[in-house]
Amino acid sequence: MRFFSSKQGITAVCIFAALVLGVFALVAFRKAPVPIPIAVKSSGPVKEVIGTSVEGRAIEAYTFGTGGTHLAFVGGVHGGYEWNSVLLAYVFLDYLNANPASIPANLKVTVIPSANPDAVYRVTGKEGRFTAEDVSTDTTLLASARFNADGVDLNRNFDCKWKPKSTWQNKTVSAGTKAFSEPEAEAIRQFVSKTGPTAMVFWHSQANAVYASQCEDGILPKTLDIMNTYADAAGYKAVKSFDAYETTGASEDWLASIGIPAITVELSTHETIEWEKNLKGILALLDYYKLSRQPL
Ligand SMILES: [Zn+2]
């Protein structure tokens, strides 16, 4: 028994083939689905090596946030006996890792925890992170570990009133063969020229005060603002100018000469990090730049 003529059969096969092709075309060429955006969780700081020390140790920088206003914090310019300024910077890194939301959206924060790593190694025997228990108790060693491995006082090696010999308390110290002769100072210079920070904070010890900075043209108004902001919040004395003896080639003063506000925060001893006080100072600074919406 025949249900279809051969003509009807061909028509049916054609319709069937057209349907199959149509379905195939629909499946093959339909628009790709629009991806649903998912929130990307912050993966922590961007870590960079900004230079290497005389003995070849990495000078590291950790940057959190992506805002246009850029604050940079530096520990350990005077290395060994100011190891507490390095430990403070590491504790600040821990805080930022645990509290990334503490950085306002318009800000970016860089921490350079150890600007003179050879001198820290000399008193701790540790590469990178260390604890207070690792630090030598040899006071002669601690005092001599202010300098880099060339015997240069790095905070006399920057380009503001630079001289080959400079002063530290009642001593004459080497300031290098020229401004930025030392790789550690050069690393900071390159970081500054590459990133153009809005303001910088340098941690030292043990004068127990916050200092402004200046080179030839007086103190920048913003420098006074951030000195007072940090000092008031942290409970340190604010000191406009350091006049106990002449200093040349200081990093903060070089920054003043190129228009970047910079302050020095001196902890009260060579052993304590005064974390609660400094956290208040840091957060006040973040708030200052959040509220005032500083341009780049
Ligand atoms: Zn110092």
Short mmCIF file of C-alpha atoms and ligand atoms in Angstrom, two decimals:
data_model
loop_
_atom_site.label_atom_id
_atom_site.label_comp_id
_atom_site.label_asym_id
_atom_site.label_seq_id
_atom_site.Cartn_x
_atom_site.Cartn_y
_atom_site.Cartn_z
CA MET A 1 0.00 0.00 0.00
CA ARG A 2 1.35 3.36 -0.96
CA PHE A 3 0.61 6.45 1.16
CA PHE A 4 2.50 8.94 -1.00
CA SER A 5 3.22 9.36 -4.62
CA SER A 6 6.95 9.67 -5.46
CA LYS A 7 6.38 13.42 -6.02
CA GLN A 8 4.81 13.75 -2.61
CA GLY A 9 7.72 11.72 -1.18
CA ILE A 10 10.33 14.07 -2.65
CA THR A 11 8.38 17.08 -1.32
CA ALA A 12 8.23 15.52 2.14
CA VAL A 13 11.97 14.77 2.14
CA CYS A 14 12.69 18.36 1.04
CA ILE A 15 10.48 19.82 3.80
CA PHE A 16 12.11 17.52 6.33
CA ALA A 17 15.61 18.51 5.16
CA ALA A 18 14.69 22.18 5.28
CA LEU A 19 13.41 21.77 8.84
CA VAL A 20 16.60 19.96 9.91
CA LEU A 21 18.77 22.66 8.29
CA GLY A 22 16.68 25.39 9.90
CA VAL A 23 17.03 23.87 13.36
CA PHE A 24 20.77 23.37 12.75
CA ALA A 25 21.14 26.97 11.63
CA LEU A 26 19.25 28.20 14.69
CA VAL A 27 21.50 26.21 17.03
CA ALA A 28 24.74 27.03 15.21
CA PHE A 29 24.22 30.74 14.60
CA ARG A 30 22.17 31.89 17.53
CA LYS A 31 23.72 34.79 19.42
CA ALA A 32 26.16 33.84 22.13
CA PRO A 33 24.63 34.41 25.54
CA VAL A 34 25.59 37.71 27.22
CA PRO A 35 27.93 36.86 30.11
CA ILE A 36 26.65 37.85 33.52
CA PRO A 37 29.22 40.11 35.18
CA ILE A 38 30.57 38.70 38.42
CA ALA A 39 32.31 40.73 41.10
CA VAL A 40 36.06 40.14 40.97
CA LYS A 41 37.50 39.74 44.44
CA SER A 42 40.60 41.80 45.11
CA SER A 43 43.64 39.55 44.76
CA GLY A 44 45.84 41.56 47.12
CA PRO A 45 48.57 44.07 46.40
CA VAL A 46 50.65 44.45 43.28
CA LYS A 47 54.22 43.56 44.30
CA GLU A 48 57.11 45.15 42.43
CA VAL A 49 60.88 45.19 42.83
CA ILE A 50 61.87 48.84 42.45
CA GLY A 51 65.61 48.27 42.69
CA THR A 52 68.35 46.22 44.32
CA SER A 53 70.72 47.07 47.16
CA VAL A 54 74.53 47.18 47.00
CA GLU A 55 74.58 43.50 48.06
CA GLY A 56 71.86 42.60 45.55
CA ARG A 57 68.82 42.41 47.81
CA ALA A 58 65.45 43.31 46.30
CA ILE A 59 63.83 46.58 47.35
CA GLU A 60 60.13 45.76 47.24
CA ALA A 61 57.04 47.92 46.82
CA TYR A 62 53.48 46.73 47.52
CA THR A 63 50.63 48.73 46.00
CA PHE A 64 46.99 48.50 47.10
CA GLY A 65 44.04 50.16 45.37
CA THR A 66 43.81 51.83 41.99
CA GLY A 67 42.77 55.42 42.73
CA GLY A 68 44.45 58.43 41.17
CA THR A 69 45.69 59.90 44.47
CA HIS A 70 48.82 57.99 45.42
CA LEU A 71 50.29 57.86 48.93
CA ALA A 72 53.59 56.08 49.52
CA PHE A 73 55.02 54.92 52.86
CA VAL A 74 58.70 54.00 53.28
CA GLY A 75 60.41 52.19 56.15
CA GLY A 76 64.02 51.45 56.97
CA VAL A 77 66.03 54.12 55.13
CA HIS A 78 68.40 53.89 58.09
CA GLY A 79 68.26 50.12 58.17
CA GLY A 80 69.74 48.26 61.10
CA TYR A 81 69.15 50.20 64.29
CA GLU A 82 65.90 51.62 62.88
CA TRP A 83 64.59 48.09 62.20
CA ASN A 84 61.41 49.05 64.07
CA SER A 85 60.45 51.37 61.19
CA VAL A 86 60.66 48.32 58.88
CA LEU A 87 58.59 46.18 61.21
CA LEU A 88 55.98 48.96 61.39
CA ALA A 89 55.77 48.92 57.58
CA TYR A 90 55.32 45.12 57.55
CA VAL A 91 52.55 45.38 60.15
CA PHE A 92 50.91 48.05 57.98
CA LEU A 93 51.09 45.60 55.04
CA ASP A 94 49.33 42.97 57.19
CA TYR A 95 46.65 45.53 58.02
CA LEU A 96 46.06 46.45 54.37
CA ASN A 97 45.91 42.79 53.34
CA ALA A 98 43.28 42.18 56.04
CA ASN A 99 41.41 45.48 55.48
CA PRO A 100 41.57 46.41 51.78
CA ALA A 101 38.35 48.42 52.19
CA SER A 102 40.23 50.88 54.42
CA ILE A 103 41.61 52.49 51.25
CA PRO A 104 39.10 55.00 49.81
CA ALA A 105 38.19 54.45 46.14
CA ASN A 106 40.10 57.52 44.94
CA LEU A 107 43.34 56.41 46.63
CA LYS A 108 46.22 54.09 45.94
CA VAL A 109 48.69 53.16 48.69
CA THR A 110 52.24 51.90 48.17
CA VAL A 111 54.35 50.50 51.00
CA ILE A 112 58.12 50.15 50.55
CA PRO A 113 58.86 48.34 53.81
CA SER A 114 62.64 48.07 53.69
CA ALA A 115 64.55 50.74 51.76
CA ASN A 116 67.98 49.65 53.05
CA PRO A 117 67.69 45.84 53.20
CA ASP A 118 71.44 45.09 53.54
CA ALA A 119 71.53 47.00 56.82
CA VAL A 120 68.45 45.15 58.11
CA TYR A 121 70.03 41.81 57.17
CA ARG A 122 73.15 42.79 59.13
CA VAL A 123 71.17 43.00 62.39
CA THR A 124 68.51 40.32 61.80
CA GLY A 125 70.24 37.66 59.67
CA LYS A 126 66.89 37.39 57.85
CA GLU A 127 65.94 38.13 54.28
CA GLY A 128 62.69 40.10 54.08
CA ARG A 129 60.23 39.72 56.94
CA PHE A 130 61.60 39.29 60.46
CA THR A 131 60.41 39.55 64.04
CA ALA A 132 61.73 41.61 66.96
CA GLU A 133 63.23 38.40 68.38
CA ASP A 134 65.50 38.09 65.32
CA VAL A 135 67.21 41.42 66.01
CA SER A 136 70.74 41.42 67.39
CA THR A 137 71.33 42.88 70.85
CA ASP A 138 74.86 43.94 69.92
CA THR A 139 74.62 47.72 70.34
CA THR A 140 77.83 48.41 68.39
CA LEU A 141 76.52 46.40 65.45
CA LEU A 142 73.11 48.11 65.65
CA ALA A 143 74.64 51.61 65.65
CA SER A 144 76.90 50.84 62.68
CA ALA A 145 74.01 49.41 60.69
CA ARG A 146 72.56 52.86 59.95
CA PHE A 147 74.43 52.93 56.64
CA ASN A 148 74.16 50.92 53.43
CA ALA A 149 76.81 48.35 52.45
CA ASP A 150 78.94 51.16 50.94
CA GLY A 151 78.99 52.88 54.33
CA VAL A 152 76.81 55.71 53.00
CA ASP A 153 74.04 57.43 54.96
CA LEU A 154 71.21 57.03 52.44
CA ASN A 155 69.28 59.96 53.87
CA ARG A 156 72.17 62.21 52.83
CA ASN A 157 72.36 60.81 49.26
CA PHE A 158 69.37 62.60 47.70
CA ASP A 159 69.46 65.67 45.49
CA CYS A 160 68.79 68.57 47.86
CA LYS A 161 71.81 70.64 48.90
CA TRP A 162 73.87 67.46 48.40
CA LYS A 163 77.47 67.45 49.68
CA PRO A 164 79.88 64.48 49.81
CA LYS A 165 80.18 64.73 53.58
CA SER A 166 77.26 65.40 55.84
CA THR A 167 76.30 65.31 59.49
CA TRP A 168 74.52 62.89 61.78
CA GLN A 169 74.30 64.22 65.32
CA ASN A 170 77.92 65.13 66.13
CA LYS A 171 79.45 62.84 63.50
CA THR A 172 80.54 63.32 59.90
CA VAL A 173 78.98 60.76 57.58
CA SER A 174 79.51 59.82 53.95
CA ALA A 175 76.79 61.03 51.60
CA GLY A 176 78.08 59.03 48.62
CA THR A 177 80.04 60.13 45.57
CA LYS A 178 77.16 62.18 44.15
CA ALA A 179 73.41 62.51 44.66
CA PHE A 180 71.79 59.12 43.96
CA SER A 181 75.16 57.35 43.77
CA GLU A 182 73.67 54.58 45.94
CA PRO A 183 71.33 52.02 44.36
CA GLU A 184 68.88 52.23 47.28
CA ALA A 185 68.43 56.01 46.84
CA GLU A 186 68.26 55.55 43.08
CA ALA A 187 65.47 52.96 43.55
CA ILE A 188 63.40 55.55 45.43
CA ARG A 189 64.17 58.19 42.78
CA GLN A 190 63.00 55.87 40.00
CA PHE A 191 59.87 54.89 41.92
CA VAL A 192 59.01 58.58 42.35
CA SER A 193 59.71 59.49 38.73
CA LYS A 194 57.70 56.50 37.46
CA THR A 195 54.66 56.83 39.73
CA GLY A 196 54.59 60.54 40.69
CA PRO A 197 53.19 60.03 44.20
CA THR A 198 50.83 62.63 45.63
CA ALA A 199 52.59 62.53 49.03
CA MET A 200 55.12 60.39 50.89
CA VAL A 201 55.69 59.34 54.49
CA PHE A 202 59.07 58.09 55.75
CA TRP A 203 59.26 56.16 59.00
CA HIS A 204 62.40 56.57 61.15
CA SER A 205 63.29 56.42 64.85
CA GLN A 206 63.70 57.68 67.58
CA ALA A 207 63.03 61.46 67.76
CA ASN A 208 59.35 60.96 68.76
CA ALA A 209 57.92 63.59 66.39
CA VAL A 210 56.57 64.25 62.90
CA TYR A 211 58.69 66.55 60.73
CA ALA A 212 57.88 68.61 57.64
CA SER A 213 60.35 68.91 54.76
CA GLN A 214 61.86 71.66 52.66
CA CYS A 215 64.75 72.32 50.32
CA GLU A 216 65.42 75.79 48.89
CA ASP A 217 61.85 77.14 48.62
CA GLY A 218 60.31 76.64 52.03
CA ILE A 219 57.71 74.13 53.22
CA LEU A 220 54.93 73.16 50.82
CA PRO A 221 51.49 74.06 52.25
CA LYS A 222 50.29 70.47 51.79
CA THR A 223 53.31 69.23 53.73
CA LEU A 224 52.24 71.31 56.74
CA ASP A 225 48.71 69.94 56.38
CA ILE A 226 49.74 66.30 56.34
CA MET A 227 52.32 66.79 59.10
CA ASN A 228 49.63 68.22 61.38
CA THR A 229 47.03 65.64 60.29
CA TYR A 230 49.31 62.67 61.06
CA ALA A 231 50.80 64.18 64.23
CA ASP A 232 47.45 65.20 65.71
CA ALA A 233 45.80 61.83 65.04
CA ALA A 234 48.80 59.78 66.21
CA GLY A 235 49.65 61.95 69.20
CA TYR A 236 53.17 62.89 68.12
CA LYS A 237 54.59 66.38 68.31
CA ALA A 238 54.64 68.21 64.95
CA VAL A 239 57.93 69.94 64.12
CA LYS A 240 58.16 72.26 61.13
CA SER A 241 61.89 72.25 60.67
CA PHE A 242 64.74 70.15 61.94
CA ASP A 243 67.41 72.56 63.10
CA ALA A 244 69.46 70.57 65.62
CA TYR A 245 72.19 70.38 62.96
CA GLU A 246 72.45 70.92 59.23
CA THR A 247 71.29 67.99 57.10
CA THR A 248 71.96 67.73 53.39
CA GLY A 249 70.70 65.27 50.82
CA ALA A 250 67.61 64.11 52.77
CA SER A 251 64.99 62.17 50.80
CA GLU A 252 62.04 64.22 52.13
CA ASP A 253 63.79 67.50 51.29
CA TRP A 254 64.51 66.30 47.74
CA LEU A 255 60.78 65.52 47.39
CA ALA A 256 59.98 69.07 48.57
CA SER A 257 62.30 70.39 45.85
CA ILE A 258 60.26 68.61 43.17
CA GLY A 259 56.91 69.68 44.65
CA ILE A 260 55.90 66.46 46.42
CA PRO A 261 54.74 66.83 50.03
CA ALA A 262 56.71 64.53 52.34
CA ILE A 263 56.88 64.01 56.08
CA THR A 264 59.16 62.09 58.42
CA VAL A 265 57.56 60.18 61.26
CA GLU A 266 60.07 59.40 64.00
CA LEU A 267 59.03 56.65 66.41
CA SER A 268 59.78 57.28 70.08
CA THR A 269 62.33 54.46 70.55
CA HIS A 270 64.42 52.12 68.41
CA GLU A 271 62.42 49.10 69.62
CA THR A 272 58.70 49.95 69.50
CA ILE A 273 56.42 50.26 66.48
CA GLU A 274 53.62 52.21 68.24
CA TRP A 275 51.12 50.56 65.95
CA GLU A 276 47.90 51.98 67.42
CA LYS A 277 49.25 55.53 67.22
CA ASN A 278 50.58 55.15 63.72
CA LEU A 279 47.41 53.46 62.47
CA LYS A 280 45.49 56.53 63.65
CA GLY A 281 47.95 58.76 61.80
CA ILE A 282 47.74 56.67 58.63
CA LEU A 283 43.93 56.53 58.65
CA ALA A 284 43.75 60.30 59.24
CA LEU A 285 45.97 60.78 56.19
CA LEU A 286 43.78 58.48 54.06
CA ASP A 287 40.76 60.43 55.26
CA TYR A 288 42.44 63.76 54.51
CA TYR A 289 43.07 62.75 50.91
CA LYS A 290 39.65 61.15 50.59
CA LEU A 291 37.86 64.30 51.70
CA SER A 292 39.97 66.82 49.86
CA ARG A 293 39.93 64.85 46.58
CA GLN A 294 43.45 65.86 45.65
CA PRO A 295 44.12 66.11 41.94
CA LEU A 296 47.00 64.06 40.57
ZN ZN B 1 66.61 57.60 60.50
#
